Amino acid sequence: MKYYFNVYKRLLKINFSELIAYRAGFINSIISSLGWGFFQMVWVYLLTAKIKSAYGWNRDELVILAASYILFMGIFHMFFSRNLDNLSRIINYGQLDGYLLKPIDSQLLLTCWQINYSQIIRLFIGSYFITSTLIQMRYYPSVTNVIGFATLLIFGIILMYAIWFVVATLLIWNPQLSNLIDFLYNITGMSRYPPSMVKEFKSIVLLFFIPLMLTVAVPVKAMINKVLLGDIVQLLIFSIFLLYISRQFWHFALRYYASASS
Amino acid sequence: MAIIDVKNLSKYFRVYKKEPGVLGSLKSLFNRKYENSKAVDNISFKIEEGELVGFIGPNGAGKTTTLKCLSGLIYPSQGKISILGYTPFDRKSDFLKQIGLVMGQKNQLWWDLPPIESYLLNKEIYSIPDRQFKETIEELAELMEIKNILQVQVRKLSLGQRMKCELVAQLIHLPKVLFLDEPTIGLDVVMQQKLRCFVREYNRRYKATILLTSHYMDDVKELCRRVIIINQGGILYDGLLENITKKYSTHKLLSVIFESPVKKDELQSLGEIKLYESTKVNLLVPRKDSNHIASHLMEKFDVADLNIEEPEVEEIVRKIFTAKIV
Amino acid sequence: MKRFLKIVILHFEHVFENRARSLIWFIISLTNPLSLILFWKGASNGGNLGLGWTFSSLTTYYLLLALANAFLTSHIEEEVSFYDIKQGDLVRYLIRPFSYYWIKFIEEIPYRLLQGTYGLILLLIFIILFSHLVRINLTVLIIALGLMSAILAFFISFTFKMIIGLLAFWFKDIRGLYNLVDIVTIVFAGYVVPLEFFPSTLKNVSYLLPFAYMIYYPVIIIQGKLLLWEILRIVGIQFLYLSLFLVIQRLLWKKGIKEFTAIGQ
């Protein structure tokens, strides 16, 4: 609705003003995103230098997977990461009330509060390496491929967001566990690997990673025409289901917060 | 119909008891002992539109908890609350658009940007039309004297200026019902005075209903005609401030200035010495004896000046807290 | 000496209280090596990867790397730059009769020992559960040389982190630089793949940079992949780097303290 559009427009503007106002932070962010963006490519090149394939993915496909991961994380870091990091601080320092008093959905407000424009660099790096590798493979994706990739990527982001928000919500019960968020950063790195890597191990611990591994791999598979209907269905179901869970869990946590805080 | 209607509000908190050490931690895993601590215990009151009511009590009396219940942040254990016809805990956006809660030094303004940017964001969140927003900013900025710093980055402002801007941020939507929790805490004397002026003016100009908690009696004395005294979760008194004095003071205060210093032990038999500074003495005496003791003093000593006064409200309130007169 | 020991024990107690959080940090540092091991399982097909590496020697490599990371990598740069210099906590240290460098060293030891303990437990678990994967041939000589290299590596890393921490005297916000240092370290200390897997130009660069000497070489030595004269050469280079860093550190400290006390930060 127009209301949410207006609020978000203003948030976009205010974050842009902040970027211009605090230049030192902006430069540091640019350096970081450039660094980590290129690092991912170096990482995949080093890993695949001596091998032909792994878990059914050949070298080029692994490179595209890594590049898509850069693109994916770029979007995620641009819109969501800072807010999820801040959530632990907000809860710890008693600032949650300020957000709860506003006449707008608290989960939405907290999720969209800050935007990190400097991460757009990762979008460029990722897109560049995806296209250049595709050209090198002499593979030209059709419109359906690209649309499939974009759509499934969005669902992957929703899935990632839901998982992160659930973990961040846990902090309402124990604010000291803020390094769980750092743990998540590391775990998301698993999505650079082929999903079958995890399915090979029947350990329950590893199966837990499956939703996460779908986030980048399925869109990429759609792009290079290797996707199965089952993959798409899994991704869709997981992302919608977990988004619903994150919402219910948030409301549950707020009720706890409302009855326990003093 | 009352704007704020509280009936039998109670709030209990579960406090978990854990024994210290590793053994205690293990025990608490299996058998969690807890106590119910009563923060608010069966209180009821009604507030009409435009009233400016003071909510006083010592630390831990339940003031902040009550305010949080009224603004929908805390879920009451028992009782009913109705504000502007809404139940606060439903947290309907129409309700939230009409109330304001100002609690101490929360930072809502964006640090690297001028306050006006944060105000614009609040404007969108509260769906305030452009023209109303402009007028409100004009008026509030004038009242709080921040017109010339609206475009200055928040991090460049002094603490006092920042607090004024924070306050304005929380009033952009001109709430009809305003809860102020210890608004003058940590402020210097000048700022306290300015803030009180502002609150009074806000109440007058916008006919806002204001509920103010404080443990500075000066805030209450200057702003509120009606006070609610709360202690240990219960209401001890709900009525006009001036009536407290009439109803509860069993004593009167004799403030005397002697020509030459008088020894303490000579005065101690007459009443309670509240102030003793060589020639200046304040004596608390029973009401019925005040005249008698006054004339006795004038006979026995050289008195330069003598006044018979009602004791300070602080004194009475303190007595009410400690003795729990109902 | 007694007083010295008392301070160390006190710090150890403090760190031990936060052992849960420390454990989470350790687990975080495990995610990469473990996922890499998993990756190589499928990528290597159990076979030979060339250059004398197999899946099991690679697994051993990553485990030892995780252990070395726990013991040898200090994380003092944020504390030095943000808390001590920017926030001014440095004044506490200036009053004490020991040098800042050594006090920071003593404070860091308990963290390293705690993390190292977690690392040893992990190694033990792997040896018990996956004994066919873990291949270590230890001789007394290798242990001795490996230990010496490890101690040198620790000090090189510690001094380096101190140097980049001290840069905060002159720069307002150097988080970007710290990120770059992390990235370069990950690549050139062998956290992605052993340096031997690098293409030749990159390999030569990695031999020149100090990062390999902070973590990689102690691991490779313990794995027994180097000949004696190679080990001695490595240790020699470590000595050189350490001396260089100590000199730079002293210089930066002297200059920085002048600025710090002049401004009254």
Coordinates of C-alpha atoms in Angstrom, one line a residue, chain A residues 3 6-7 10-11 13-19 21-22 93-104 106 109 113-115 254-255 257-262, chain B residues 11-14 65 68 71-75 89 91-94 96-97 99 101 103 106-108 110-113 117-118 120-122 124-127 153 155:
Chain A
Y3 CA 1.7 4.0 3.2
N6 CA 6.1 6.3 1.4
V7 CA 7.8 5.0 4.6
R10 CA 11.8 8.0 3.2
L11 CA 14.0 5.3 4.6
K13 CA 16.4 8.8 1.3
I14 CA 17.5 9.0 4.9
N15 CA 20.0 6.2 4.5
F16 CA 21.4 7.9 1.5
S17 CA 21.8 11.1 3.4
E18 CA 23.6 9.2 6.2
L19 CA 26.0 7.7 3.7
A21 CA 27.2 12.5 6.0
Y22 CA 29.5 9.9 7.3
Y93 CA 20.1 -1.6 25.4
G94 CA 16.3 -1.4 26.0
Q95 CA 15.6 0.5 22.7
L96 CA 13.0 -2.0 21.5
D97 CA 10.2 0.0 23.1
G98 CA 10.9 2.9 20.8
Y99 CA 10.2 0.7 17.8
L100 CA 7.2 -1.0 19.4
L101 CA 5.5 2.3 20.0
K102 CA 5.4 3.3 16.4
P103 CA 2.1 2.6 14.5
I104 CA 3.8 0.3 12.0
S106 CA 7.7 -3.8 14.3
L109 CA 10.4 -1.5 10.7
W113 CA 15.5 0.5 9.1
Q114 CA 19.0 0.7 7.6
I115 CA 20.2 0.2 4.0
L254 CA 7.1 -10.0 21.7
R255 CA 4.5 -11.4 24.0
Y257 CA 9.1 -9.5 26.1
A258 CA 5.9 -7.6 27.0
S259 CA 5.2 -9.8 30.0
A260 CA 8.7 -10.1 31.3
S261 CA 10.3 -6.7 30.9
S262 CA 10.1 -4.2 33.7
Chain B
K11 CA 0.9 -6.8 37.0
Y12 CA 3.0 -9.6 38.4
F13 CA 6.5 -10.5 37.3
R14 CA 8.0 -13.9 37.6
T65 CA 5.3 -0.4 34.9
K68 CA 4.2 0.8 30.1
S71 CA 1.0 2.5 26.4
G72 CA 0.6 -1.1 25.4
L73 CA 4.2 -2.2 25.9
I74 CA 3.4 -4.6 28.8
Y75 CA 0.6 -7.0 29.0
F89 CA -2.2 -4.0 24.4
R91 CA -1.5 -2.0 19.8
K92 CA -3.7 -0.9 17.0
S93 CA -2.0 1.6 14.8
D94 CA -4.8 4.2 15.2
L96 CA -0.5 4.3 18.7
K97 CA -0.9 7.3 16.4
I99 CA -0.4 8.5 22.2
L101 CA 5.5 7.9 25.6
M103 CA 11.0 7.8 28.7
K106 CA 16.3 7.1 24.5
N107 CA 18.1 7.9 21.3
Q108 CA 15.7 7.9 18.4
W110 CA 19.8 9.6 13.5
W111 CA 23.2 10.5 14.8
D112 CA 24.9 11.9 11.7
L113 CA 21.9 13.8 10.3
E117 CA 15.5 14.3 8.7
S118 CA 14.3 12.1 11.6
L120 CA 10.5 13.6 8.2
L121 CA 10.7 9.9 8.8
N122 CA 8.3 10.1 11.7
E124 CA 5.7 9.2 7.1
I125 CA 5.4 6.6 9.9
Y126 CA 2.6 8.5 11.5
S127 CA 1.0 9.5 8.2
Q153 CA 23.8 17.3 12.7
R155 CA 26.2 14.7 16.9

